[in-house]
XYZ file of N, CA and C in Angstrom:
372
model
N -1.782 -22.723 27.574
C -2.037 -22.074 26.314
C -0.700 -21.618 25.730
N -0.477 -21.864 24.458
C 0.761 -21.431 23.811
C 0.500 -20.155 23.015
N 1.560 -19.399 22.790
C 1.436 -18.134 22.075
C 2.469 -18.068 20.972
N 2.069 -17.583 19.843
C 2.992 -17.398 18.737
C 3.320 -15.915 18.665
N 4.594 -15.585 18.774
C 5.041 -14.206 18.666
C 5.607 -14.032 17.273
N 5.176 -13.003 16.595
C 5.595 -12.786 15.217
C 6.369 -11.488 15.109
N 7.477 -11.554 14.408
C 8.256 -10.363 14.108
C 8.959 -10.618 12.785
N 8.891 -9.641 11.899
C 9.578 -9.729 10.622
C 10.356 -8.443 10.428
N 11.625 -8.556 10.071
C 12.449 -7.389 9.803
C 12.934 -7.422 8.365
N 12.862 -6.278 7.696
C 13.403 -6.098 6.350
C 14.284 -4.855 6.389
N 15.373 -4.853 5.636
C 16.212 -3.665 5.548
C 15.946 -3.004 4.205
N 15.623 -1.709 4.250
C 15.289 -0.935 3.065
C 16.274 0.220 2.965
N 16.759 0.511 1.766
C 17.664 1.646 1.546
C 16.858 2.852 1.089
N 16.748 3.850 1.971
C 16.006 5.071 1.672
C 16.985 6.088 1.087
N 16.654 6.664 -0.067
C 17.569 7.531 -0.798
C 17.543 8.989 -0.380
N 16.401 9.495 0.087
C 16.252 10.920 0.402
C 15.641 11.107 1.788
N 15.975 12.200 2.437
C 15.408 12.476 3.765
C 14.020 13.102 3.716
N 13.685 13.782 2.597
C 12.403 14.496 2.534
C 11.293 13.688 1.862
N 11.399 12.370 1.896
C 10.366 11.493 1.353
C 9.742 10.683 2.487
N 8.714 9.922 2.159
C 8.053 9.047 3.128
C 8.255 7.599 2.689
N 8.007 6.674 3.602
C 7.951 5.259 3.240
C 6.493 4.830 3.253
N 6.068 4.231 2.159
C 4.734 3.631 2.073
C 4.927 2.144 2.305
N 4.190 1.595 3.261
C 4.291 0.171 3.560
C 2.896 -0.440 3.574
N 2.837 -1.721 3.198
C 1.597 -2.454 3.450
C 1.867 -3.928 3.622
N 0.967 -4.540 4.358
C 0.920 -5.991 4.565
C -0.379 -6.464 3.951
N -0.327 -7.522 3.155
C -1.514 -8.217 2.683
C -1.275 -9.691 2.933
N -2.141 -10.302 3.713
C -1.991 -11.724 4.008
C -2.945 -12.169 5.094
N -2.827 -13.426 5.442
C -3.712 -14.048 6.420
C -3.315 -13.647 7.847
N -4.315 -13.246 8.644
C -4.134 -12.973 10.069
C -5.241 -13.697 10.823
N -4.937 -14.140 12.057
C -5.938 -14.852 12.838
C -5.592 -14.792 14.308
N -6.612 -14.811 15.156
C -6.434 -15.058 16.583
C -7.344 -16.218 16.966
N -6.933 -16.963 18.000
C -7.710 -18.151 18.385
C -7.503 -18.458 19.862
N -8.355 -19.336 20.374
C -8.224 -19.835 21.735
C -8.531 -18.802 22.801
N -9.438 -17.894 22.494
C -9.738 -16.847 23.467
C -11.193 -16.424 23.319
N -11.660 -15.682 24.283
C -13.011 -15.147 24.242
C -12.926 -13.649 24.490
N -13.416 -12.847 23.548
C -13.347 -11.402 23.687
C -11.914 -10.882 23.684
N -11.092 -11.330 22.734
C -9.690 -10.935 22.700
C -9.398 -10.050 21.497
N -8.197 -9.466 21.495
C -7.811 -8.530 20.443
C -6.295 -8.561 20.273
N -5.827 -8.692 19.050
C -4.395 -8.600 18.734
C -4.192 -7.463 17.742
N -3.023 -6.859 17.797
C -2.684 -5.701 16.980
C -1.412 -5.989 16.191
N -1.478 -5.861 14.871
C -0.316 -5.995 13.993
C 0.121 -4.588 13.614
N 1.439 -4.314 13.641
C 1.903 -2.949 13.404
C 3.311 -2.937 12.809
N 3.611 -1.824 12.127
C 4.920 -1.612 11.515
C 5.801 -0.782 12.445
N 7.121 -1.073 12.398
C 8.115 -0.241 13.071
C 9.173 0.177 12.055
N 9.837 1.273 12.361
C 10.907 1.802 11.518
C 12.100 2.053 12.431
N 13.170 1.304 12.187
C 14.352 1.351 13.059
C 13.967 1.127 14.520
N 13.049 0.199 14.733
C 12.677 -0.234 16.076
C 11.587 0.557 16.775
N 11.059 1.607 16.145
C 9.990 2.392 16.778
C 8.811 2.550 15.828
N 7.635 2.717 16.407
C 6.450 2.936 15.576
C 6.486 4.327 14.958
N 5.826 4.460 13.833
C 5.747 5.732 13.128
C 5.005 6.750 13.998
N 5.513 7.972 13.998
C 4.850 9.057 14.728
C 4.275 10.105 13.782
N 4.811 10.178 12.556
C 4.357 11.188 11.598
C 3.962 10.509 10.297
N 2.705 10.466 9.928
C 1.635 11.181 10.611
C 1.021 10.418 11.787
N 1.125 9.065 11.810
C 0.542 8.280 12.899
C 1.019 6.834 12.772
N 0.800 5.991 13.819
C 1.181 4.581 13.703
C 0.452 3.895 12.547
N 1.090 2.867 12.006
C 0.502 2.073 10.923
C 0.178 0.711 11.524
N -1.109 0.434 11.725
C -1.499 -0.790 12.416
C -2.877 -1.270 12.004
N -3.218 -2.453 12.446
C -4.536 -3.037 12.245
C -4.798 -4.029 13.360
N -6.064 -4.271 13.666
C -6.409 -5.199 14.745
C -7.309 -6.314 14.231
N -7.299 -7.432 14.968
C -8.234 -8.530 14.765
C -8.797 -8.849 16.136
N -10.127 -8.895 16.225
C -10.791 -9.199 17.487
C -11.469 -10.558 17.384
N -11.490 -11.288 18.506
C -12.109 -12.607 18.550
C -13.255 -12.637 19.524
N -14.231 -13.497 19.239
C -15.400 -13.529 20.091
C -15.742 -14.886 20.669
N -14.920 -15.900 20.464
C -15.251 -17.212 21.016
C -14.067 -18.146 21.006
N -13.997 -19.042 21.993
C -12.844 -19.933 22.115
C -12.775 -20.960 20.990
N -13.873 -21.232 20.312
C -13.855 -22.217 19.227
C -13.643 -21.569 17.862
N -13.451 -20.265 17.822
C -13.228 -19.567 16.563
C -11.898 -19.982 15.943
N -11.897 -20.180 14.618
C -10.666 -20.520 13.907
C -10.765 -19.959 12.489
N -10.917 -18.649 12.384
C -11.127 -18.004 11.096
C -9.824 -17.380 10.625
N -9.360 -17.816 9.467
C -8.177 -17.229 8.834
C -8.691 -16.275 7.756
N -8.373 -14.982 7.882
C -8.870 -13.994 6.933
C -7.711 -13.207 6.341
N -7.817 -12.912 5.050
C -6.829 -12.047 4.421
C -7.124 -10.619 4.863
N -6.090 -9.935 5.329
C -6.221 -8.564 5.824
C -5.215 -7.678 5.096
N -5.499 -6.392 5.080
C -4.617 -5.417 4.440
C -4.377 -4.280 5.425
N -3.109 -4.006 5.735
C -2.725 -2.916 6.634
C -1.771 -2.035 5.848
N -2.073 -0.732 5.745
C -1.295 0.150 4.879
C -1.166 1.545 5.475
N -0.046 2.213 5.172
C 0.127 3.591 5.588
C 1.439 4.177 5.106
N 1.630 5.458 5.428
C 2.846 6.203 5.099
C 3.513 6.641 6.395
N 4.844 6.676 6.387
C 5.589 7.195 7.527
C 6.595 8.219 7.016
N 6.534 9.429 7.560
C 7.412 10.530 7.165
C 8.472 10.768 8.238
N 9.385 11.683 7.947
C 10.455 12.090 8.867
C 11.383 10.940 9.231
N 11.695 10.111 8.249
C 12.684 9.044 8.413
C 13.918 9.460 7.623
N 15.071 9.456 8.266
C 16.305 9.873 7.608
C 16.672 8.918 6.479
N 17.447 9.430 5.514
C 17.906 8.580 4.423
C 18.937 7.582 4.952
N 19.112 6.500 4.190
C 20.039 5.446 4.580
C 19.298 4.140 4.817
N 19.952 3.222 5.493
C 19.354 1.918 5.793
C 18.266 2.082 6.843
N 17.080 1.548 6.547
C 15.940 1.599 7.472
C 15.486 0.167 7.719
N 15.448 -0.224 8.972
C 14.950 -1.557 9.324
C 13.446 -1.445 9.536
N 12.686 -2.055 8.621
C 11.229 -2.037 8.690
C 10.783 -3.343 9.330
N 10.031 -3.225 10.422
C 9.551 -4.404 11.138
C 8.041 -4.507 11.068
N 7.540 -5.744 11.120
C 6.100 -6.006 11.195
C 5.900 -6.915 12.392
N 5.174 -6.443 13.390
C 5.050 -7.103 14.683
C 3.592 -7.390 15.008
N 3.389 -8.265 15.992
C 2.051 -8.474 16.551
C 2.158 -8.387 18.070
N 1.170 -7.730 18.679
C 1.121 -7.600 20.127
C -0.323 -7.531 20.585
N -0.506 -7.375 21.866
C -1.857 -7.270 22.416
C -2.415 -5.869 22.207
N -3.710 -5.786 22.005
C -4.380 -4.493 22.017
C -4.404 -4.000 23.463
N -4.380 -2.702 23.646
C -4.409 -2.125 24.987
C -5.672 -2.568 25.718
N -5.483 -3.086 26.930
C -6.612 -3.487 27.760
C -7.079 -4.923 27.555
N -6.395 -5.695 26.677
C -6.779 -7.085 26.413
C -5.676 -8.027 26.852
N -6.074 -9.239 27.254
C -5.107 -10.264 27.643
C -4.525 -10.935 26.409
N -3.564 -11.798 26.635
C -2.887 -12.480 25.540
C -3.791 -13.498 24.858
N -3.490 -13.784 23.595
C -4.217 -14.766 22.786
C -3.273 -15.287 21.715
N -3.595 -16.446 21.156
C -2.796 -16.985 20.057
C -2.990 -16.127 18.818
N -1.898 -15.742 18.180
C -1.945 -14.943 16.950
C -1.196 -15.689 15.855
N -1.776 -15.749 14.678
C -1.154 -16.415 13.531
C -1.040 -15.409 12.391
N 0.106 -15.401 11.748
C 0.399 -14.450 10.684
C 0.856 -15.209 9.448
N 0.144 -15.023 8.321
C 0.557 -15.638 7.067
C 0.348 -17.130 6.988
N -0.665 -17.663 7.621
C -0.904 -19.102 7.697
C -1.370 -19.677 6.356
N -0.631 -20.628 5.819
C -0.964 -21.398 4.617
C -1.475 -20.502 3.480
N -0.800 -19.408 3.242
C -1.200 -18.517 2.162
C -0.005 -17.653 1.764
N -0.109 -17.052 0.607
C 0.915 -16.108 0.186
C 0.626 -14.780 0.868
N 1.617 -14.254 1.555
C 1.485 -12.978 2.239
C 2.610 -12.079 1.762
N 2.362 -10.770 1.765
C 3.346 -9.836 1.228
C 3.513 -8.621 2.119
N 4.763 -8.148 2.184
C 5.054 -6.827 2.724
C 5.625 -6.018 1.579
N 5.097 -4.828 1.398
C 5.509 -3.924 0.328
C 6.103 -2.690 0.979
N 7.263 -2.237 0.499
C 7.913 -1.025 1.005
C 8.336 -0.195 -0.194
N 7.968 1.085 -0.203
C 8.364 1.972 -1.302
C 8.642 3.364 -0.764
N 9.633 4.022 -1.348
C 9.914 5.408 -1.012
C 9.068 6.281 -1.922
N 8.298 7.184 -1.336
C 7.344 8.008 -2.093
C 7.431 9.461 -1.622
N 6.918 10.399 -2.446
C 6.856 11.789 -1.971
C 6.012 11.860 -0.692
N 6.352 12.783 0.205
C 5.600 12.948 1.437
C 4.159 13.307 1.109
N 3.169 12.601 1.702
C 1.760 12.910 1.423
C 1.412 14.335 1.850
N 0.478 14.943 1.128
C 0.004 16.289 1.485
C -0.900 16.210 2.709
N -0.900 17.244 3.544
C -1.761 17.241 4.722
C -3.154 17.657 4.376
């Protein structure tokens, strides 16, 4: 069984320390070749997942080895407490906790987008 590992890095210039980054992914995600599997797509900031207010992620679960469904998905969130300056924003795919590996496809035969914007920190 082969596996596709996906990682995308973008460099964003953050102007202020007291703002948040709003990020989202819109595009095709898929898992295949597995039974009862789960993959997790998530954002990182300078190599680590967001802690404030929480990680920004989404999952896709599969239920059969013959499944081949490509679906447009949207993953969105805000990340606070990031210092101003250059920020490396990453979009990764990995296994969900407690699940074995499976084939993961990101952005297959479709237009997919990552959006990054500096915004005021969301209210609690």
